[in-house]
Each structure stands twice: as C-alpha cells, then as structure tokens.
Amino acid sequence: QLKQKNKAATGGFFFFFVLLMITNVLHAQLITGRTRDVKTKDNIPFVSIALFDASMEKILSGTTSDEEGLFSLAWERTDSIKIRVSAIGYETQIVDGVPVAGKELPLGNIDLVPATYGLEGVTVEAGRVRAQVDGGNTSYLVNRNMDNASHTGVDILKLIPGVQVDVMQNISLEGKNNIVIYVNGREYDKSFLNQLNASQIDKVEILNQPSAQYDGSAEGVINIVLKKDSATGLQGHLYGEIPLSSSEIFSFPSYSINYNRGKFNFFTSYNGEFRYFDVDEKYQRIYDTRSGEQQIQSSQLVRQQNWSHKFYYGMDYHINSKNQLNFYGFLNPYSQEFNGVSELMKTGSDPLEWNAEKKENDRNLAGLFSVYYKHKLNESSGHEFSVDAGYYEMNGSNTVRFVDDENGHDLVNHVNPGHQEITAKMDYVLPFSENIRLTAGGQTRYRQLSYGDDGNSEYENQTGALYASLQFIKGKTELQTGVRYEHSQSSAAGEGFSQKFNKLLPTLAVFHKLSDQGSLKLTGRSFVNYPAFYHLNTSVVWDDPFFKRSGNAQLNTSTGYSAELEYTHRFENHFVSTRLFYLQNTDVINTLMVLDSDGVFENTLHNSGDVVRAGIQLSGAFSIGKRGGLQPFIRIFQVSTSPNAKAMEAGVESRRQMAVASGLSAYYTLGGGFTSSVVVQYSSPVNNIQDNYFEGTQYFVSLEKDLGKGFKVGAVSAVPFTGKLTYQGSEIDATDFSSNYRGQILTSQVPFWLKISYNFSAGETRKRIERNVEEPVSKSKKGF
C-alpha cells in the first residue's frame, strides 16, 4: 500500500508539471533552423543564436545549435525580429524574421561562410573570454595559449581552476574523486582523455552539483566540448612520453585511428600506463601493555611496477538521419606489483627483528563489449531516446609472499578476483519548447564478485534507478529540478548477509543572471556512495607479522546531501567565482584500526560515522596580457566528524578542524613556438573519522614547442629538487595506541620526461556517434 501511495504521489507530481509545461508552450512560437558550412554542407554544432529586436539594439533571447547543427527557441511576440548567427571561424550572419502567432517560424538551413584569419585572427582567439556561466554549468573556454601549453585533454584539465591532476593522472574536482568524464555530452572513462588532442577542445564545462540524470554517486561532472564534431575519412593521433631516468617512469602513451567508409566508421585506439619507481613506506606504532611500552617500526623499500595496455575497438553504423547504431569494446591486460624488502623491529618486553623479501605476482585481464542505439523522433526539436547495454568481465590472480629466510616467519597472501557485470540503460529527452525540457530515463545493473581459488561467488548486487529532470527558463532565470530513485539489493555467500536499499534523491538548481557580468546560482542535491567491490573483499592480507587488513562484505550504502550558493563575475577577459558550500556524508565508509589481544593491528573497513564540511571557495581565470593566463583556486572549510557506535568502541571521538585545499596553474607563450606552464597543488591534513590524512605538495614545470604540421614536443619536470614525494600519509592518536604512516616516492633531484605528439587527417568528413561509456572498477589501485 505504501508503494502504491508513493507511485500515485509521483504520478500526480509529474502530471502537474506536464500540465504546466503544456500551458506555457501553447502561447509561444517556435523558431527553428540548422547551421551548416556553405562549402562542405556539413552541420556546424554549438553555433551561437541571438534573437534581437528590429533595431538590433536589444537582445531578446538566445541559444546554441546542438550536435547536429539544429536549434530552436520560443518567442511569444509577433514583432519583426533579427537573428544573429555567429561561430568561431565563420562570418556572422543576420537573418530577418516575422513570427506568426501559434505557428512555427522555420529558418531552414543557414549556410555560414568560413572566415579567413591572418595573424590578427590568432590574437583575437588568444583573447577569448576566460569563462562563462550558463545555468548550472561553468564553462572555461580554451584559447590558443592553453592549446600551445598542452598535448592532450589531460594537459588542458590541469589549467582549469578546481581540477586537480596528479603525477599518476588521477583526476579530482574540488577535492572530490568520484568524477564523471564526458566528451560532447557522452560519458567516457578517464583514460580516453589522453586520446584527445588539445587543439580539438573548445571548452571545458564543470558541473559540481550533478542533476538527477547522472549517477546518484557522481560527485561532479567534467564535460569536454570539442571544436569540431566530426572526424575525417582517415584520422590519426600518436602521443608518447619518454622518461629520461630509469629511477622514475611515468609514461602514458596513446594512439587513435578512425576510418570511415559509406555509412560506417571503424575506430581503434590504445592507452598505456607505465608506473615504475621506488617507494618507501614507513610506519611507527606505539602501545602500552602490562609489561610497559611497546614500539613497532616498519619499513618497506619496494619497486612499484604497474603497467596496463588498454586496446579499444568499435564501429559506428549510420543507418539513416534518424537512427544510429554503435558497437564498442576494449581488452585490458594489466598488473600491479611491488617487489623489494620489508624490515620490522619490535622493541619492549617481547622484541623481534623481522627481515623479509617481498615477492609479488599480479596478472589481470579485463574486457568490455557494449551496443548502443539512438533514435531521433524529431531532429529539429531534439526529441530523442537512446538505449545502451553492455557486459564487463575481469579475472585475475594475485600472490604476495614475504620470505624470511632467517627466522622462518613467512607470510603468503593469495587471491583470485573475478568480476562480472551486465548493464542496461535508457534515456529519453522531450523538449516542449526552447524554454522547457524534460529528461527522463532508467538503468539496471547486475554485478557478481568472486574470490578464492575455486571461483565461488562471494558477493552479488542488483541495482536499478529511475530519474526525471525538468528544466524551465524564464527571462534571466533558469530552474532545474528533478528526482532520482535508487534501488539496490545485495547478498554475500558464506556471510549470511542480505541488504536492501531504497532512496529518493531530489535535486534543485536555480540560476539567475544579475547582469551581463554577474550571476547567482543556488544548488542542492542528495546523493549516495556505494561501497566499491574491492571494499567488500573479506580476504585477509598480512603486510607484516603485526599488521593485517581486510574489507567488509556487510558495508552499508553511505548517503549525504550538499548545498551551494555561488556568485560569479566576469570583467573583460577575466572571471572570478565565490562560493559558500555545505556537505554532509552519513555512514561514511572508512578504515578503523584496532589493536587485538595478541598485539596485532587490524585495519578493517566499516561504516564509521558522519562527516560535515562547510566553508568558502574562491577561484578565478585571469588573462596575463594576450599571451598568458593564471588560474587560482582555494577552498577553506571546517571539517566536523561524528563517530558512530562502532567507531566509539575503537575509542574514536568527535573532532573539528580547519582545512585548506588549493591549486594554482599558469601558462605563458614565450614566442618562437615555445610555451611554458606551471601547476601547483597543495592540501592541508584532513580529519577522517579516526585518522588525519595528508599528501605532499605537487608541482609541475613544463616547456612545449610547436613544430608545425601536426608535431609538438615538450619537456616536463614533476616536484623537482625534493628527491621524494609523499603520496599518502596518516596519523592516528587512539586511546590505547598511536600510529604514524608515510608512503613516499623516491625520485631524482630533477625528474624529467619528454612528450611528443603527432596528429594527421585526410579524406571527407564523417560524424562520429556519441554515446555513454561506463567502466566498472574491480580492484583498488595499489601504491601511487
């Protein structure tokens, strides 16, 4: 009965909004058209459409063309109007029109003439407005100087305020790690960004409060918009990184090739990851017993050897103008190994010295295959739906041995992980008018995780979601509201564990343009954080005779909500943003360390309590003359932690702390084809439920040289003159023990590596099919 009442209430909610939308749309005339290149007749996406009065002195409304070059906007009056159509690289056109009440005003194909730019044109492009706000998105525009300082999409992200990219190319947004990457509005995995040439990118859109249409656990969205939404008959990209020292190898090579023939596009690409360097992990733990103080000091000096080869393949089939079909997949062998020596010394009443050789063997093979179909019900208005289905599988084998020849205290950890996943998703877009749009959809996922030599199933999970989002624009105000329903059912064999989860996740965003320069935005949302599969692995791993760790198959889903109030201001080519924020996480998944009766430290994942963050954020994008740019970011906030009953049993107490997260990027064109850039990232220690977590400051210095004809070379140094980098550390001050841990990368005094990229294209253009690509995470990445 309760479910029936909820369904009835939900149905009444949507009926009310549909009625409201229909009432508004009946009074508006729809102005439609398509933007094309006058020579090639190819559609031109993302063209600016501005509606003016007859005198061209007052702007009345505006929009942009979509991926197909189509646009539509609603206008309620019947006076004579003028439509200005403008795009970078094309001559601006002015089109006259007289709307008729209750009828559509079709402008047809608007053919734009390519503009011829000399040196002055390049100067204008470098002086583009740095950023602009449109509804819930903040768009940072990529100029020629940023392109000169970058090779790939990852390099461009380093120059966006609030986006952090570390040495290992892990991407976070304003301190949040669960970030979804989109390219031209379609989801891709993060490694895809290395395939993008920096010169392809027009702007980077940041959505720090995802709406209902995004996954309920997404903490932020980065959408990269390309300048051209097409690929030539044969298009290629090659990118390589060459380390100049064998001490540290950070290399992420890639290639991509696209070929089209008739109605088909065939494509393949590759992303490699090579992370070879020395790691020194040390900890000190002190505790009291009846016999007095005991102290354990441990050190692992190992060589991190991580490699991955990811081969993508796929095909687009353009059935006709309204129907598209895509096949996509990848094959990914990879390994994460740490080999070296481990030393431990225990002092006190029962001393022990332990020296062992660490030997690890890790092999994994993952693969994905998926199919995607899109149908356009109405090309001019954007009325369409799409379906996506895929299958993912990963199998691996990992063995870690600590061999102590002197005392015979050998340790062996072995696990054979397996992960299978089946997904299906449908999205539907219904634009009632230029000012009102409904987006709805649903998805389902079945996942199975297995561990052990026999491959028996240890964990199963079924999730489903339904969502609806309504966008309404009136004058200078935009309202977007939505709701997402998440359902999850999990069970763990051998654990006697079964769990169900149901949650409604509302979202709200209100944007108001105060003037041509300033705007105000209020956002709020509820979200969930599901435990990752490696969090649920109950296999016990021993790192030394006195320390073991494991996951927890009975972890609950964590929930939370956030609210933000942001003011943005643009002046000349500069942009600044000021934001107040509040973020609360309930039942956060965190590690708890306890000391058992045998003097062994156990590190286990639990739902440990609540964490609240509240503070202020300042960021900006400033031009340095016509040749450079400066992008600062700082986040000052208070962290308040409240342990639950489980954490309080471990002696954890409530805490408060002020914290800072900051970043700074800058670039400058030196002339002669040379461009330099600097990136700095710093965060102060932050309280988790039990420990204080910290990382070292990271900074990069690079110099790029454009050789012309598609070739570019560069030299990069990361964290020079330090000899080491703390990639993670933690401190715990519990009632019965204290712990201090620090993991460091050992580097050369000036670590350097070279970059080289080459891009080519030939033949007639062919539009690529855009689609969602979602990759499951099977294993945690070890080390840095």
GROMACS .gro file of N, CA and C in nm, residues 342-466:
model
  375
  342SER      N    1   6.128  -0.586   0.315
  342SER     CA    2   6.049  -0.536   0.425
  342SER      C    3   6.125  -0.563   0.555
  343GLU      N    4   6.139  -0.459   0.634
  343GLU     CA    5   6.211  -0.470   0.761
  343GLU      C    6   6.122  -0.422   0.875
  344LEU      N    7   6.127  -0.496   0.988
  344LEU     CA    8   6.047  -0.459   1.104
  344LEU      C    9   6.128  -0.484   1.230
  345MET      N   10   6.116  -0.389   1.325
  345MET     CA   11   6.180  -0.405   1.454
  345MET      C   12   6.081  -0.372   1.563
  346LYS      N   13   6.061  -0.468   1.653
  346LYS     CA   14   5.971  -0.451   1.767
  346LYS      C   15   6.056  -0.447   1.893
  347THR      N   16   6.038  -0.341   1.973
  347THR     CA   17   6.111  -0.326   2.099
  347THR      C   18   6.014  -0.335   2.215
  348GLY      N   19   6.066  -0.363   2.333
  348GLY     CA   20   5.982  -0.376   2.451
  348GLY      C   21   6.008  -0.509   2.519
  349SER      N   22   5.905  -0.561   2.585
  349SER     CA   23   5.921  -0.684   2.663
  349SER      C   24   5.939  -0.807   2.575
  350ASP      N   25   5.889  -0.802   2.452
  350ASP     CA   26   5.899  -0.918   2.361
  350ASP      C   27   5.955  -0.872   2.227
  351PRO      N   28   6.084  -0.841   2.221
  351PRO     CA   29   6.142  -0.783   2.100
  351PRO      C   30   6.146  -0.883   1.984
  352LEU      N   31   6.144  -0.828   1.864
  352LEU     CA   32   6.151  -0.911   1.744
  352LEU      C   33   6.210  -0.829   1.630
  353GLU      N   34   6.299  -0.891   1.554
  353GLU     CA   35   6.351  -0.829   1.434
  353GLU      C   36   6.313  -0.917   1.316
  354TRP      N   37   6.244  -0.857   1.219
  354TRP     CA   38   6.191  -0.934   1.104
  354TRP      C   39   6.238  -0.869   0.974
  355ASN      N   40   6.311  -0.947   0.893
  355ASN     CA   41   6.359  -0.901   0.763
  355ASN      C   42   6.312  -1.001   0.658
  356ALA      N   43   6.239  -0.951   0.558
  356ALA     CA   44   6.183  -1.041   0.458
  356ALA      C   45   6.194  -0.980   0.319
  357GLU      N   46   6.199  -1.068   0.221
  357GLU     CA   47   6.196  -1.025   0.082
  357GLU      C   48   6.052  -1.033   0.032
  358LYS      N   49   6.005  -0.922  -0.025
  358LYS     CA   50   5.869  -0.918  -0.075
  358LYS      C   51   5.868  -0.954  -0.223
  359LYS      N   52   5.791  -1.057  -0.259
  359LYS     CA   53   5.778  -1.103  -0.396
  359LYS      C   54   5.629  -1.106  -0.433
  360GLU      N   55   5.595  -1.033  -0.539
  360GLU     CA   56   5.454  -1.025  -0.577
  360GLU      C   57   5.437  -1.063  -0.724
  361ASN      N   58   5.333  -1.139  -0.750
  361ASN     CA   59   5.295  -1.173  -0.887
  361ASN      C   60   5.149  -1.138  -0.907
  362ASP      N   61   5.123  -1.048  -1.003
  362ASP     CA   62   4.986  -0.999  -1.025
  362ASP      C   63   4.956  -0.995  -1.174
  363ARG      N   64   4.852  -1.064  -1.217
  363ARG     CA   65   4.810  -1.064  -1.356
  363ARG      C   66   4.658  -1.051  -1.362
  364ASN      N   67   4.611  -0.960  -1.447
  364ASN     CA   68   4.467  -0.936  -1.459
  364ASN      C   69   4.431  -0.915  -1.606
  365LEU      N   70   4.312  -0.957  -1.642
  365LEU     CA   71   4.261  -0.936  -1.778
  365LEU      C   72   4.116  -0.893  -1.768
  366ALA      N   73   4.087  -0.773  -1.821
  366ALA     CA   74   3.951  -0.719  -1.820
  366ALA      C   75   3.906  -0.694  -1.963
  367GLY      N   76   3.776  -0.703  -1.985
  367GLY     CA   77   3.722  -0.678  -2.118
  367GLY      C   78   3.580  -0.629  -2.109
  368LEU      N   79   3.540  -0.550  -2.209
  368LEU     CA   80   3.405  -0.496  -2.215
  368LEU      C   81   3.355  -0.500  -2.358
  369PHE      N   82   3.226  -0.531  -2.373
  369PHE     CA   83   3.161  -0.521  -2.504
  369PHE      C   84   3.023  -0.460  -2.482
  370SER      N   85   2.986  -0.365  -2.568
  370SER     CA   86   2.858  -0.298  -2.549
  370SER      C   87   2.798  -0.259  -2.683
  371VAL      N   88   2.667  -0.235  -2.682
  371VAL     CA   89   2.595  -0.191  -2.801
  371VAL      C   90   2.508  -0.071  -2.761
  372TYR      N   91   2.495   0.024  -2.853
  372TYR     CA   92   2.424   0.148  -2.827
  372TYR      C   93   2.337   0.183  -2.948
  373TYR      N   94   2.212   0.223  -2.921
  373TYR     CA   95   2.121   0.262  -3.028
  373TYR      C   96   2.054   0.394  -2.993
  374LYS      N   97   2.044   0.484  -3.093
  374LYS     CA   98   1.983   0.615  -3.072
  374LYS      C   99   1.883   0.642  -3.183
  375HIS      N  100   1.764   0.689  -3.144
  375HIS     CA  101   1.659   0.722  -3.241
  375HIS      C  102   1.613   0.866  -3.217
  376LYS      N  103   1.614   0.945  -3.325
  376LYS     CA  104   1.570   1.083  -3.318
  376LYS      C  105   1.426   1.092  -3.365
  377LEU      N  106   1.337   1.120  -3.271
  377LEU     CA  107   1.195   1.132  -3.305
  377LEU      C  108   1.166   1.260  -3.381
  378ASN      N  109   1.239   1.365  -3.346
  378ASN     CA  110   1.223   1.494  -3.414
  378ASN      C  111   1.357   1.565  -3.412
  379GLU      N  112   1.422   1.572  -3.528
  379GLU     CA  113   1.556   1.629  -3.535
  379GLU      C  114   1.560   1.776  -3.497
  380SER      N  115   1.461   1.852  -3.543
  380SER     CA  116   1.465   1.997  -3.523
  380SER      C  117   1.449   2.036  -3.376
  381SER      N  118   1.373   1.959  -3.300
  381SER     CA  119   1.349   1.996  -3.160
  381SER      C  120   1.438   1.923  -3.062
  382GLY      N  121   1.507   1.816  -3.105
  382GLY     CA  122   1.590   1.739  -3.013
  382GLY      C  123   1.514   1.633  -2.938
  383HIS      N  124   1.397   1.594  -2.986
  383HIS     CA  125   1.316   1.488  -2.925
  383HIS      C  126   1.377   1.354  -2.963
  384GLU      N  127   1.428   1.277  -2.865
  384GLU     CA  128   1.501   1.155  -2.897
  384GLU      C  129   1.504   1.061  -2.778
  385PHE      N  130   1.542   0.935  -2.805
  385PHE     CA  131   1.568   0.840  -2.696
  385PHE      C  132   1.683   0.750  -2.740
  386SER      N  133   1.750   0.689  -2.640
  386SER     CA  134   1.863   0.601  -2.666
  386SER      C  135   1.864   0.487  -2.566
  387VAL      N  136   1.921   0.374  -2.608
  387VAL     CA  137   1.936   0.257  -2.521
  387VAL      C  138   2.080   0.210  -2.529
  388ASP      N  139   2.129   0.156  -2.418
  388ASP     CA  140   2.269   0.115  -2.407
  388ASP      C  141   2.275  -0.012  -2.323
  389ALA      N  142   2.347  -0.114  -2.371
  389ALA     CA  143   2.362  -0.238  -2.296
  389ALA      C  144   2.505  -0.286  -2.308
  390GLY      N  145   2.557  -0.345  -2.201
  390GLY     CA  146   2.696  -0.389  -2.204
  390GLY      C  147   2.725  -0.503  -2.109
  391TYR      N  148   2.838  -0.570  -2.135
  391TYR     CA  149   2.885  -0.679  -2.049
  391TYR      C  150   3.033  -0.657  -2.020
  392TYR      N  151   3.070  -0.666  -1.892
  392TYR     CA  152   3.208  -0.647  -1.849
  392TYR      C  153   3.252  -0.769  -1.768
  393GLU      N  154   3.378  -0.809  -1.788
  393GLU     CA  155   3.432  -0.922  -1.711
  393GLU      C  156   3.579  -0.897  -1.681
  394MET      N  157   3.619  -0.932  -1.557
  394MET     CA  158   3.758  -0.922  -1.516
  394MET      C  159   3.794  -1.047  -1.437
  395ASN      N  160   3.911  -1.104  -1.467
  395ASN     CA  161   3.964  -1.217  -1.391
  395ASN      C  162   4.111  -1.192  -1.364
  396GLY      N  163   4.153  -1.228  -1.244
  396GLY     CA  164   4.291  -1.201  -1.208
  396GLY      C  165   4.346  -1.302  -1.109
  397SER      N  166   4.476  -1.290  -1.086
  397SER     CA  167   4.546  -1.373  -0.988
  397SER      C  168   4.653  -1.288  -0.922
  398ASN      N  169   4.653  -1.285  -0.788
  398ASN     CA  170   4.749  -1.205  -0.714
  398ASN      C  171   4.806  -1.285  -0.598
  399THR      N  172   4.937  -1.292  -0.594
  399THR     CA  173   5.006  -1.361  -0.484
  399THR      C  174   5.117  -1.271  -0.431
  400VAL      N  175   5.120  -1.252  -0.300
  400VAL     CA  176   5.224  -1.173  -0.233
  400VAL      C  177   5.291  -1.262  -0.130
  401ARG      N  178   5.423  -1.274  -0.139
  401ARG     CA  179   5.500  -1.355  -0.045
  401ARG      C  180   5.602  -1.268   0.026
  402PHE      N  181   5.608  -1.282   0.158
  402PHE     CA  182   5.715  -1.224   0.239
  402PHE      C  183   5.800  -1.340   0.289
  403VAL      N  184   5.920  -1.351   0.236
  403VAL     CA  185   6.008  -1.465   0.266
  403VAL      C  186   6.113  -1.421   0.367
  404ASP      N  187   6.107  -1.481   0.487
  404ASP     CA  188   6.203  -1.453   0.595
  404ASP      C  189   6.291  -1.577   0.613
  405ASP      N  190   6.405  -1.579   0.546
  405ASP     CA  191   6.493  -1.696   0.549
  405ASP      C  192   6.557  -1.716   0.686
  406GLU      N  193   6.573  -1.607   0.762
  406GLU     CA  194   6.646  -1.617   0.889
  406GLU      C  195   6.561  -1.676   0.999
  407ASN      N  196   6.437  -1.626   1.016
  407ASN     CA  197   6.353  -1.670   1.128
  407ASN      C  198   6.239  -1.762   1.085
  408GLY      N  199   6.215  -1.772   0.954
  408GLY     CA  200   6.107  -1.859   0.908
  408GLY      C  201   5.969  -1.801   0.923
  409HIS      N  202   5.958  -1.670   0.952
  409HIS     CA  203   5.828  -1.606   0.964
  409HIS      C  204   5.778  -1.563   0.825
  410ASP      N  205   5.748  -1.659   0.740
  410ASP     CA  206   5.700  -1.628   0.606
  410ASP      C  207   5.551  -1.594   0.609
  411LEU      N  208   5.511  -1.502   0.520
  411LEU     CA  209   5.370  -1.466   0.504
  411LEU      C  210   5.333  -1.482   0.357
  412VAL      N  211   5.214  -1.538   0.332
  412VAL     CA  212   5.166  -1.557   0.195
  412VAL      C  213   5.022  -1.508   0.185
  413ASN      N  214   4.998  -1.419   0.091
  413ASN     CA  215   4.863  -1.371   0.061
  413ASN      C  216   4.831  -1.408  -0.083
  414HIS      N  217   4.716  -1.472  -0.105
  414HIS     CA  218   4.679  -1.511  -0.240
  414HIS      C  219   4.529  -1.489  -0.260
  415VAL      N  220   4.493  -1.437  -0.378
  415VAL     CA  221   4.352  -1.417  -0.412
  415VAL      C  222   4.336  -1.422  -0.562
  416ASN      N  223   4.225  -1.480  -0.607
  416ASN     CA  224   4.189  -1.485  -0.749
  416ASN      C  225   4.059  -1.406  -0.768
  417PRO      N  226   4.067  -1.277  -0.795
  417PRO     CA  227   3.943  -1.198  -0.807
  417PRO      C  228   3.874  -1.223  -0.941
  418GLY      N  229   3.742  -1.220  -0.937
  418GLY     CA  230   3.660  -1.228  -1.058
  418GLY      C  231   3.545  -1.130  -1.049
  419HIS      N  232   3.514  -1.064  -1.158
  419HIS     CA  233   3.410  -0.961  -1.157
  419HIS      C  234   3.335  -0.970  -1.289
  420GLN      N  235   3.204  -0.991  -1.281
  420GLN     CA  236   3.117  -0.990  -1.399
  420GLN      C  237   3.008  -0.886  -1.378
  421GLU      N  238   2.973  -0.816  -1.486
  421GLU     CA  239   2.874  -0.709  -1.473
  421GLU      C  240   2.794  -0.696  -1.602
  422ILE      N  241   2.661  -0.688  -1.588
  422ILE     CA  242   2.570  -0.668  -1.701
  422ILE      C  243   2.494  -0.539  -1.675
  423THR      N  244   2.489  -0.450  -1.774
  423THR     CA  245   2.423  -0.321  -1.757
  423THR      C  246   2.326  -0.293  -1.872
  424ALA      N  247   2.225  -0.216  -1.844
  424ALA     CA  248   2.131  -0.168  -1.946
  424ALA      C  249   2.081  -0.031  -1.903
  425LYS      N  250   2.064   0.059  -2.001
  425LYS     CA  251   2.026   0.196  -1.970
  425LYS      C  252   1.943   0.255  -2.083
  426MET      N  253   1.845   0.339  -2.048
  426MET     CA  254   1.765   0.409  -2.148
  426MET      C  255   1.750   0.555  -2.107
  427ASP      N  256   1.765   0.648  -2.204
  427ASP     CA  257   1.748   0.791  -2.181
  427ASP      C  258   1.646   0.846  -2.281
  428TYR      N  259   1.566   0.940  -2.234
  428TYR     CA  260   1.461   1.000  -2.317
  428TYR      C  261   1.460   1.150  -2.295
  429VAL      N  262   1.460   1.226  -2.406
  429VAL     CA  263   1.460   1.372  -2.400
  429VAL      C  264   1.337   1.424  -2.472
  430LEU      N  265   1.257   1.506  -2.402
  430LEU     CA  266   1.133   1.562  -2.459
  430LEU      C  267   1.136   1.714  -2.441
  431PRO      N  268   1.175   1.789  -2.544
  431PRO     CA  269   1.169   1.936  -2.535
  431PRO      C  270   1.029   1.985  -2.572
  432PHE      N  271   0.961   2.045  -2.476
  432PHE     CA  272   0.829   2.101  -2.504
  432PHE      C  273   0.840   2.233  -2.579
  433SER      N  274   0.947   2.306  -2.553
  433SER     CA  275   0.975   2.431  -2.621
  433SER      C  276   1.121   2.464  -2.595
  434GLU      N  277   1.166   2.578  -2.644
  434GLU     CA  278   1.303   2.619  -2.618
  434GLU      C  279   1.326   2.642  -2.470
  435ASN      N  280   1.222   2.674  -2.396
  435ASN     CA  281   1.236   2.710  -2.254
  435ASN      C  282   1.200   2.597  -2.159
  436ILE      N  283   1.144   2.488  -2.209
  436ILE     CA  284   1.101   2.379  -2.122
  436ILE      C  285   1.147   2.246  -2.180
  437ARG      N  286   1.217   2.169  -2.098
  437ARG     CA  287   1.270   2.041  -2.145
  437ARG      C  288   1.257   1.937  -2.033
  438LEU      N  289   1.211   1.819  -2.070
  438LEU     CA  290   1.200   1.707  -1.976
  438LEU      C  291   1.299   1.600  -2.018
  439THR      N  292   1.380   1.556  -1.924
  439THR     CA  293   1.475   1.446  -1.947
  439THR      C  294   1.444   1.336  -1.847
  440ALA      N  295   1.427   1.214  -1.896
  440ALA     CA  296   1.391   1.102  -1.809
  440ALA      C  297   1.465   0.977  -1.856
  441GLY      N  298   1.468   0.878  -1.769
  441GLY     CA  299   1.535   0.755  -1.806
  441GLY      C  300   1.544   0.657  -1.691
  442GLY      N  301   1.612   0.546  -1.716
  442GLY     CA  302   1.629   0.443  -1.615
  442GLY      C  303   1.747   0.355  -1.650
  443GLN      N  304   1.796   0.283  -1.552
  443GLN     CA  305   1.906   0.191  -1.576
  443GLN      C  306   1.901   0.078  -1.476
  444THR      N  307   1.962  -0.035  -1.513
  444THR     CA  308   1.970  -0.150  -1.424
  444THR      C  309   2.108  -0.212  -1.439
  445ARG      N  310   2.154  -0.275  -1.331
  445ARG     CA  311   2.288  -0.333  -1.330
  445ARG      C  312   2.289  -0.457  -1.242
  446TYR      N  313   2.350  -0.565  -1.293
  446TYR     CA  314   2.373  -0.686  -1.214
  446TYR      C  315   2.523  -0.709  -1.204
  447ARG      N  316   2.573  -0.726  -1.080
  447ARG     CA  317   2.717  -0.743  -1.059
  447ARG      C  318   2.742  -0.866  -0.972
  448GLN      N  319   2.850  -0.936  -1.003
  448GLN     CA  320   2.890  -1.053  -0.926
  448GLN      C  321   3.040  -1.047  -0.902
  449LEU      N  322   3.078  -1.065  -0.777
  449LEU     CA  323   3.220  -1.061  -0.738
  449LEU      C  324   3.256  -1.195  -0.676
  450SER      N  325   3.367  -1.252  -0.720
  450SER     CA  326   3.412  -1.380  -0.664
  450SER      C  327   3.558  -1.369  -0.624
  451TYR      N  328   3.593  -1.444  -0.520
  451TYR     CA  329   3.731  -1.453  -0.473
  451TYR      C  330   3.761  -1.597  -0.438
  452GLY      N  331   3.888  -1.631  -0.430
  452GLY     CA  332   3.927  -1.766  -0.391
  452GLY      C  333   3.965  -1.851  -0.511
  453ASP      N  334   4.038  -1.960  -0.484
  453ASP     CA  335   4.086  -2.047  -0.591
  453ASP      C  336   3.971  -2.119  -0.662
  454ASP      N  337   3.862  -2.147  -0.591
  454ASP     CA  338   3.753  -2.221  -0.653
  454ASP      C  339   3.661  -2.131  -0.734
  455GLY      N  340   3.677  -1.998  -0.724
  455GLY     CA  341   3.597  -1.905  -0.803
  455GLY      C  342   3.452  -1.897  -0.759
  456ASN      N  343   3.422  -1.943  -0.637
  456ASN     CA  344   3.284  -1.936  -0.590
  456ASN      C  345   3.240  -1.792  -0.573
  457SER      N  346   3.109  -1.769  -0.594
  457SER     CA  347   3.057  -1.634  -0.580
  457SER      C  348   3.055  -1.594  -0.434
  458GLU      N  349   3.110  -1.479  -0.405
  458GLU     CA  350   3.113  -1.428  -0.268
  458GLU      C  351   3.015  -1.312  -0.249
  459TYR      N  352   2.985  -1.242  -0.357
  459TYR     CA  353   2.903  -1.122  -0.342
  459TYR      C  354   2.824  -1.098  -0.470
  460GLU      N  355   2.695  -1.065  -0.455
  460GLU     CA  356   2.609  -1.031  -0.568
  460GLU      C  357   2.535  -0.902  -0.537
  461ASN      N  358   2.511  -0.824  -0.643
  461ASN     CA  359   2.443  -0.697  -0.625
  461ASN      C  360   2.357  -0.667  -0.748
  462GLN      N  361   2.235  -0.623  -0.723
  462GLN     CA  362   2.145  -0.578  -0.828
  462GLN      C  363   2.101  -0.435  -0.794
  463THR      N  364   2.118  -0.344  -0.888
  463THR     CA  365   2.077  -0.206  -0.867
  463THR      C  366   1.989  -0.160  -0.982
  464GLY      N  367   1.901  -0.067  -0.952
  464GLY     CA  368   1.815  -0.007  -1.052
  464GLY      C  369   1.790   0.138  -1.018
  465ALA      N  370   1.763   0.218  -1.119
  465ALA     CA  371   1.738   0.360  -1.096
  465ALA      C  372   1.642   0.413  -1.200
  466LEU      N  373   1.556   0.505  -1.158
  466LEU     CA  374   1.468   0.581  -1.246
  466LEU      C  375   1.487   0.729  -1.214
   0.00000   0.00000   0.00000
